[in-house]
Amino acid sequence: MSAHTPSRTLEKFTADGGRRPPLWKLALRYLLLLAVFAILVGPFLWQLSTSLKGPTEDIYSYPPKLLPSHPTFDNFKKVADLIPVWDFALNSLKVAVANVLTNCLGAALAGYALARLRFGGRKLTAVAFVMAMLVPVESIIIAQFMTMRDLQLNNTLIAVVLPGCVGALNVLLMRNAFANLPYEIEEAAYCDGANAWQRFTRIALPSVKGTLAVVAIFSFMGAWDDFLWPLIVLSDQANFTLTIGLNYLHGTFANNQRLVAAGTVIAVAPLIALFACLQRYFFRGVGEGAVKG
């Protein structure tokens, strides 16, 4: 009896030393996860199903059918024939890539300066970034438009990129990621003669790749999904981003939900691909850039 007691006791504990939860608690957790999954992913799956249904298939049938009887890609072809969707997507890609590059570089430099360098007004600068997050975009959008007009950048993709080229949230994420790094490593590099730029590029930056991935994902999503600012600053259809171009589907072709669903899938697909490529770094970066309480 005593020989089997330790093994039975260990079976009741998890790897981290805590007791295993009862079976009903595990079942409740999985039910909650399934409910959240259905709420978050269900609408996208329905849009994807609608975009693959042909004109003869009823999309309002009851009970609803998630799987199309005869899947077809004709709806995507019709979207491309009705509007220059790929030109719009290329414009959105240009804006999103530029936004990612400027945010990764600018937020990393600003975050490192706030976390590691000593200069007058450093705390006030950090507070200014926090205060910038509290200002609604709608309250400054007129000032942004007038600034772009004075710079003669209206109706250009540069004007779409500039207001969000360095986000306050991204700077704070990078600041906290750099602040969590041990000072001893940089002190050793300083003793070896490394200057601030060398310590930033060779020691600090490679250690926060996860947070950089988080910044990249947030920047890409923000630029790709932005609708209000491009709608205000752009007037030439040749410069329209994808979100503005797909708005034609909601107006002229609002009755054909298959085309609207196909346009939605085209807009969401790059975001899913980006997250799938960077998800490993994303979850690691959430811990690196966590805001300390």
Tab-separated table of C-alpha atoms in Angstrom:
chain	number	residue	atom	x	y	z
A	1	MET	CA	0.000	0.000	0.000
A	2	SER	CA	2.744	2.463	0.884
A	3	ALA	CA	4.566	1.778	-2.390
A	4	HIS	CA	1.604	2.966	-4.416
A	5	THR	CA	0.709	5.962	-2.263
A	6	PRO	CA	3.284	8.445	-3.720
A	7	SER	CA	2.274	7.747	-7.316
A	8	ARG	CA	-1.409	8.148	-6.490
A	9	THR	CA	-0.672	11.362	-4.689
A	10	LEU	CA	1.350	12.714	-7.625
A	11	GLU	CA	-1.494	11.926	-10.012
A	12	LYS	CA	-3.651	14.444	-8.175
A	13	PHE	CA	-1.188	17.236	-8.808
A	14	THR	CA	-0.336	19.065	-11.982
A	15	ALA	CA	3.152	19.887	-13.204
A	16	ASP	CA	3.211	23.227	-11.379
A	17	GLY	CA	2.365	21.642	-8.018
A	18	GLY	CA	-1.329	22.576	-7.913
A	19	ARG	CA	-4.222	20.160	-7.631
A	20	ARG	CA	-6.078	19.150	-10.748
A	21	PRO	CA	-9.466	20.853	-11.035
A	22	PRO	CA	-12.582	18.686	-10.833
A	23	LEU	CA	-14.003	17.244	-14.019
A	24	TRP	CA	-17.030	19.543	-14.006
A	25	LYS	CA	-14.779	22.600	-13.875
A	26	LEU	CA	-12.803	21.362	-16.890
A	27	ALA	CA	-16.026	20.741	-18.793
A	28	LEU	CA	-17.260	24.239	-17.908
A	29	ARG	CA	-14.000	25.791	-19.118
A	30	TYR	CA	-14.206	24.008	-22.459
A	31	LEU	CA	-17.849	25.000	-22.880
A	32	LEU	CA	-16.934	28.632	-22.255
A	33	LEU	CA	-14.055	28.380	-24.728
A	34	LEU	CA	-16.386	26.913	-27.360
A	35	ALA	CA	-18.895	29.701	-26.739
A	36	VAL	CA	-16.221	32.390	-27.119
A	37	PHE	CA	-14.917	30.648	-30.239
A	38	ALA	CA	-18.384	30.614	-31.764
A	39	ILE	CA	-18.918	34.310	-31.000
A	40	LEU	CA	-15.545	35.430	-32.357
A	41	VAL	CA	-14.990	33.072	-35.296
A	42	GLY	CA	-18.589	32.222	-36.167
A	43	PRO	CA	-19.342	35.430	-38.149
A	44	PHE	CA	-16.202	35.020	-40.252
A	45	LEU	CA	-17.022	31.370	-41.011
A	46	TRP	CA	-20.520	32.431	-42.039
A	47	GLN	CA	-19.146	35.140	-44.336
A	48	LEU	CA	-16.731	32.626	-45.854
A	49	SER	CA	-19.583	30.174	-46.406
A	50	THR	CA	-21.749	32.878	-47.998
A	51	SER	CA	-18.933	33.952	-50.332
A	52	LEU	CA	-18.619	30.377	-51.648
A	53	LYS	CA	-22.338	29.857	-52.330
A	54	GLY	CA	-23.641	30.083	-55.886
A	55	PRO	CA	-26.596	32.187	-57.102
A	56	THR	CA	-28.967	29.193	-57.033
A	57	GLU	CA	-28.275	28.388	-53.385
A	58	ASP	CA	-30.464	30.042	-50.765
A	59	ILE	CA	-28.326	31.878	-48.196
A	60	TYR	CA	-31.386	32.579	-46.001
A	61	SER	CA	-32.506	28.959	-45.647
A	62	TYR	CA	-33.680	27.646	-42.280
A	63	PRO	CA	-32.049	25.886	-40.609
A	64	PRO	CA	-28.965	27.702	-41.936
A	65	LYS	CA	-26.361	25.655	-43.800
A	66	LEU	CA	-22.751	26.462	-43.050
A	67	LEU	CA	-21.265	24.236	-45.760
A	68	PRO	CA	-22.126	25.232	-49.354
A	69	SER	CA	-23.716	22.506	-51.459
A	70	HIS	CA	-21.736	23.516	-54.554
A	71	PRO	CA	-18.776	25.741	-53.588
A	72	THR	CA	-17.704	28.270	-56.210
A	73	PHE	CA	-15.213	31.128	-56.514
A	74	ASP	CA	-17.354	33.073	-58.992
A	75	ASN	CA	-18.245	35.673	-56.350
A	76	PHE	CA	-14.586	36.614	-55.951
A	77	LYS	CA	-14.233	36.965	-59.716
A	78	LYS	CA	-17.324	39.184	-59.868
A	79	VAL	CA	-15.916	41.440	-57.130
A	80	ALA	CA	-12.707	41.813	-59.133
A	81	ASP	CA	-14.737	42.607	-62.272
A	82	LEU	CA	-16.953	45.207	-60.584
A	83	ILE	CA	-14.243	47.175	-58.759
A	84	PRO	CA	-10.425	47.244	-59.082
A	85	VAL	CA	-10.110	45.318	-55.833
A	86	TRP	CA	-6.513	44.243	-56.413
A	87	ASP	CA	-5.411	47.840	-57.012
A	88	PHE	CA	-7.138	48.833	-53.784
A	89	ALA	CA	-5.466	45.920	-51.999
A	90	LEU	CA	-2.068	46.998	-53.331
A	91	ASN	CA	-2.609	50.513	-51.982
A	92	SER	CA	-3.613	49.093	-48.605
A	93	LEU	CA	-0.547	46.856	-48.628
A	94	LYS	CA	1.726	49.831	-49.315
A	95	VAL	CA	0.192	51.778	-46.447
A	96	ALA	CA	0.269	48.822	-44.065
A	97	VAL	CA	3.894	47.891	-44.817
A	98	ALA	CA	5.003	51.510	-44.437
A	99	ASN	CA	3.082	51.714	-41.164
A	100	VAL	CA	4.738	48.551	-39.866
A	101	LEU	CA	8.248	49.733	-40.759
A	102	THR	CA	7.837	53.204	-39.274
A	103	ASN	CA	6.201	51.900	-36.100
A	104	CYS	CA	8.741	49.144	-35.515
A	105	LEU	CA	11.661	51.513	-36.032
A	106	GLY	CA	10.217	54.608	-34.347
A	107	ALA	CA	8.637	52.776	-31.412
A	108	ALA	CA	11.801	50.752	-30.799
A	109	LEU	CA	14.001	53.866	-30.779
A	110	ALA	CA	11.615	55.846	-28.578
A	111	GLY	CA	10.983	52.919	-26.250
A	112	TYR	CA	14.693	52.269	-25.793
A	113	ALA	CA	15.361	55.942	-25.058
A	114	LEU	CA	12.595	56.054	-22.453
A	115	ALA	CA	13.669	52.806	-20.788
A	116	ARG	CA	17.472	52.973	-20.908
A	117	LEU	CA	18.782	56.472	-21.548
A	118	ARG	CA	18.984	59.176	-18.907
A	119	PHE	CA	17.887	62.636	-20.011
A	120	GLY	CA	15.918	65.543	-18.616
A	121	GLY	CA	12.162	65.232	-18.896
A	122	ARG	CA	12.158	61.473	-19.475
A	123	LYS	CA	9.238	60.839	-17.107
A	124	LEU	CA	7.255	63.720	-18.557
A	125	THR	CA	7.811	62.287	-22.030
A	126	ALA	CA	6.457	58.912	-20.923
A	127	VAL	CA	3.417	60.639	-19.419
A	128	ALA	CA	2.895	62.509	-22.702
A	129	PHE	CA	2.690	59.205	-24.585
A	130	VAL	CA	0.125	57.935	-22.076
A	131	MET	CA	-1.908	61.127	-22.453
A	132	ALA	CA	-1.771	60.801	-26.243
A	133	MET	CA	-3.601	57.484	-25.964
A	134	LEU	CA	-6.485	59.221	-24.170
A	135	VAL	CA	-7.160	61.652	-27.021
A	136	PRO	CA	-9.881	60.388	-29.432
A	137	VAL	CA	-8.789	60.313	-33.053
A	138	GLU	CA	-12.001	62.037	-34.121
A	139	SER	CA	-11.118	65.122	-32.060
A	140	ILE	CA	-7.884	65.785	-33.953
A	141	ILE	CA	-8.792	64.535	-37.405
A	142	ILE	CA	-9.617	68.047	-38.682
A	143	ALA	CA	-6.225	69.308	-37.511
A	144	GLN	CA	-4.578	66.349	-39.244
A	145	PHE	CA	-6.399	67.124	-42.471
A	146	MET	CA	-5.379	70.788	-42.382
A	147	THR	CA	-1.779	69.781	-41.687
A	148	MET	CA	-1.729	67.450	-44.692
A	149	ARG	CA	-3.281	70.192	-46.811
A	150	ASP	CA	-0.636	72.711	-45.759
A	151	LEU	CA	2.044	70.165	-46.608
A	152	GLN	CA	0.344	69.572	-49.995
A	153	LEU	CA	0.067	65.865	-49.259
A	154	ASN	CA	-3.708	65.530	-49.571
A	155	ASN	CA	-4.864	62.684	-51.814
A	156	THR	CA	-1.587	60.789	-51.412
A	157	LEU	CA	-0.769	57.555	-49.634
A	158	ILE	CA	1.900	59.403	-47.649
A	159	ALA	CA	-0.847	61.427	-45.990
A	160	VAL	CA	-2.540	58.172	-44.983
A	161	VAL	CA	0.655	56.850	-43.370
A	162	LEU	CA	1.975	59.929	-41.548
A	163	PRO	CA	-0.581	60.340	-38.698
A	164	GLY	CA	-0.080	56.741	-37.541
A	165	CYS	CA	3.586	56.257	-38.378
A	166	VAL	CA	4.499	55.971	-34.657
A	167	GLY	CA	1.757	54.909	-32.259
A	168	ALA	CA	1.812	55.861	-28.573
A	169	LEU	CA	0.744	52.354	-27.517
A	170	ASN	CA	3.575	50.800	-29.511
A	171	VAL	CA	6.114	53.111	-27.853
A	172	LEU	CA	4.883	52.105	-24.399
A	173	LEU	CA	4.993	48.418	-25.323
A	174	MET	CA	8.599	48.742	-26.460
A	175	ARG	CA	9.493	50.811	-23.400
A	176	ASN	CA	8.256	48.128	-21.020
A	177	ALA	CA	9.921	45.370	-23.018
A	178	PHE	CA	13.295	47.137	-22.851
A	179	ALA	CA	12.781	47.976	-19.159
A	180	ASN	CA	12.410	44.265	-18.339
A	181	LEU	CA	15.874	43.438	-19.710
A	182	PRO	CA	18.640	43.016	-17.100
A	183	TYR	CA	20.957	45.996	-16.834
A	184	GLU	CA	24.024	43.839	-16.206
A	185	ILE	CA	24.327	42.821	-19.853
A	186	GLU	CA	24.347	46.397	-21.095
A	187	GLU	CA	26.740	47.432	-18.337
A	188	ALA	CA	29.173	44.759	-19.472
A	189	ALA	CA	28.864	45.963	-23.070
A	190	TYR	CA	29.416	49.543	-21.915
A	191	CYS	CA	32.592	48.504	-20.118
A	192	ASP	CA	33.758	46.857	-23.348
A	193	GLY	CA	33.377	50.183	-25.173
A	194	ALA	CA	29.965	49.737	-26.844
A	195	ASN	CA	28.117	52.996	-27.445
A	196	ALA	CA	24.356	53.492	-27.088
A	197	TRP	CA	23.615	52.586	-30.724
A	198	GLN	CA	25.627	49.362	-30.513
A	199	ARG	CA	23.932	48.382	-27.265
A	200	PHE	CA	20.558	49.049	-28.870
A	201	THR	CA	21.137	47.120	-32.110
A	202	ARG	CA	23.244	44.219	-30.839
A	203	ILE	CA	21.916	43.568	-27.340
A	204	ALA	CA	18.557	45.160	-26.607
A	205	LEU	CA	16.742	44.853	-29.941
A	206	PRO	CA	17.410	41.113	-30.538
A	207	SER	CA	16.024	40.416	-27.049
A	208	VAL	CA	12.575	41.900	-27.738
A	209	LYS	CA	11.668	40.230	-31.031
A	210	GLY	CA	8.359	39.117	-29.557
A	211	THR	CA	7.279	42.653	-28.732
A	212	LEU	CA	8.372	43.787	-32.188
A	213	ALA	CA	6.050	41.145	-33.623
A	214	VAL	CA	3.202	42.505	-31.480
A	215	VAL	CA	3.915	46.031	-32.724
A	216	ALA	CA	4.054	44.781	-36.318
A	217	ILE	CA	0.698	42.998	-36.023
A	218	PHE	CA	-1.023	45.943	-34.332
A	219	SER	CA	0.405	48.385	-36.880
A	220	PHE	CA	-0.576	46.255	-39.871
A	221	MET	CA	-4.105	45.692	-38.557
A	222	GLY	CA	-4.585	49.359	-37.725
A	223	ALA	CA	-3.452	50.528	-41.158
A	224	TRP	CA	-5.244	47.777	-43.088
A	225	ASP	CA	-8.593	48.273	-41.311
A	226	ASP	CA	-8.525	52.083	-41.151
A	227	PHE	CA	-11.521	53.596	-42.906
A	228	LEU	CA	-12.263	57.084	-41.588
A	229	TRP	CA	-8.908	58.793	-42.187
A	230	PRO	CA	-8.343	57.459	-45.751
A	231	LEU	CA	-11.940	58.381	-46.575
A	232	ILE	CA	-11.274	61.993	-45.534
A	233	VAL	CA	-7.818	62.537	-46.984
A	234	LEU	CA	-8.187	60.611	-50.280
A	235	SER	CA	-10.322	61.795	-53.202
A	236	ASP	CA	-8.809	60.061	-56.234
A	237	GLN	CA	-10.068	56.514	-56.796
A	238	ALA	CA	-6.619	55.429	-57.974
A	239	ASN	CA	-5.332	55.989	-54.413
A	240	PHE	CA	-8.230	54.376	-52.579
A	241	THR	CA	-7.388	51.725	-50.012
A	242	LEU	CA	-9.255	48.447	-49.799
A	243	THR	CA	-11.622	49.495	-47.007
A	244	ILE	CA	-12.842	52.491	-49.030
A	245	GLY	CA	-13.073	50.536	-52.278
A	246	LEU	CA	-15.144	47.751	-50.721
A	247	ASN	CA	-17.612	50.347	-49.520
A	248	TYR	CA	-18.991	50.367	-53.085
A	249	LEU	CA	-20.201	46.806	-52.505
A	250	HIS	CA	-22.228	47.866	-49.477
A	251	GLY	CA	-23.906	50.611	-51.482
A	252	THR	CA	-24.558	49.580	-55.064
A	253	PHE	CA	-24.619	45.831	-54.464
A	254	ALA	CA	-26.075	45.727	-50.956
A	255	ASN	CA	-28.745	43.241	-52.051
A	256	ASN	CA	-26.160	40.706	-53.227
A	257	GLN	CA	-24.759	39.495	-49.926
A	258	ARG	CA	-22.551	36.965	-51.723
A	259	LEU	CA	-20.446	39.759	-53.247
A	260	VAL	CA	-20.290	41.638	-49.942
A	261	ALA	CA	-19.149	38.463	-48.200
A	262	ALA	CA	-16.517	37.816	-50.869
A	263	GLY	CA	-15.152	41.345	-50.460
A	264	THR	CA	-15.044	40.867	-46.694
A	265	VAL	CA	-13.049	37.653	-47.034
A	266	ILE	CA	-10.583	39.384	-49.371
A	267	ALA	CA	-10.079	42.112	-46.768
A	268	VAL	CA	-9.643	39.740	-43.810
A	269	ALA	CA	-7.432	37.089	-45.445
A	270	PRO	CA	-4.133	39.076	-45.223
A	271	LEU	CA	-4.680	39.693	-41.506
A	272	ILE	CA	-5.155	36.002	-40.859
A	273	ALA	CA	-2.045	35.160	-42.874
A	274	LEU	CA	0.028	37.726	-40.986
A	275	PHE	CA	-1.083	36.477	-37.586
A	276	ALA	CA	-0.470	32.867	-38.604
A	277	CYS	CA	3.118	33.730	-39.526
A	278	LEU	CA	3.850	35.769	-36.385
A	279	GLN	CA	1.719	34.052	-33.742
A	280	ARG	CA	4.717	32.381	-32.072
A	281	TYR	CA	6.401	35.752	-31.558
A	282	PHE	CA	3.108	37.444	-30.726
A	283	PHE	CA	2.328	35.372	-27.625
A	284	ARG	CA	5.915	35.676	-26.441
A	285	GLY	CA	5.834	39.424	-26.994
A	286	VAL	CA	2.688	39.917	-24.900
A	287	GLY	CA	4.721	38.926	-21.858
A	288	GLU	CA	7.765	40.994	-22.862
A	289	GLY	CA	5.811	44.200	-23.264
A	290	ALA	CA	3.359	43.730	-20.426
A	291	VAL	CA	2.619	46.915	-18.531
A	292	LYS	CA	3.808	46.691	-14.952
A	293	GLY	CA	1.239	47.355	-12.276
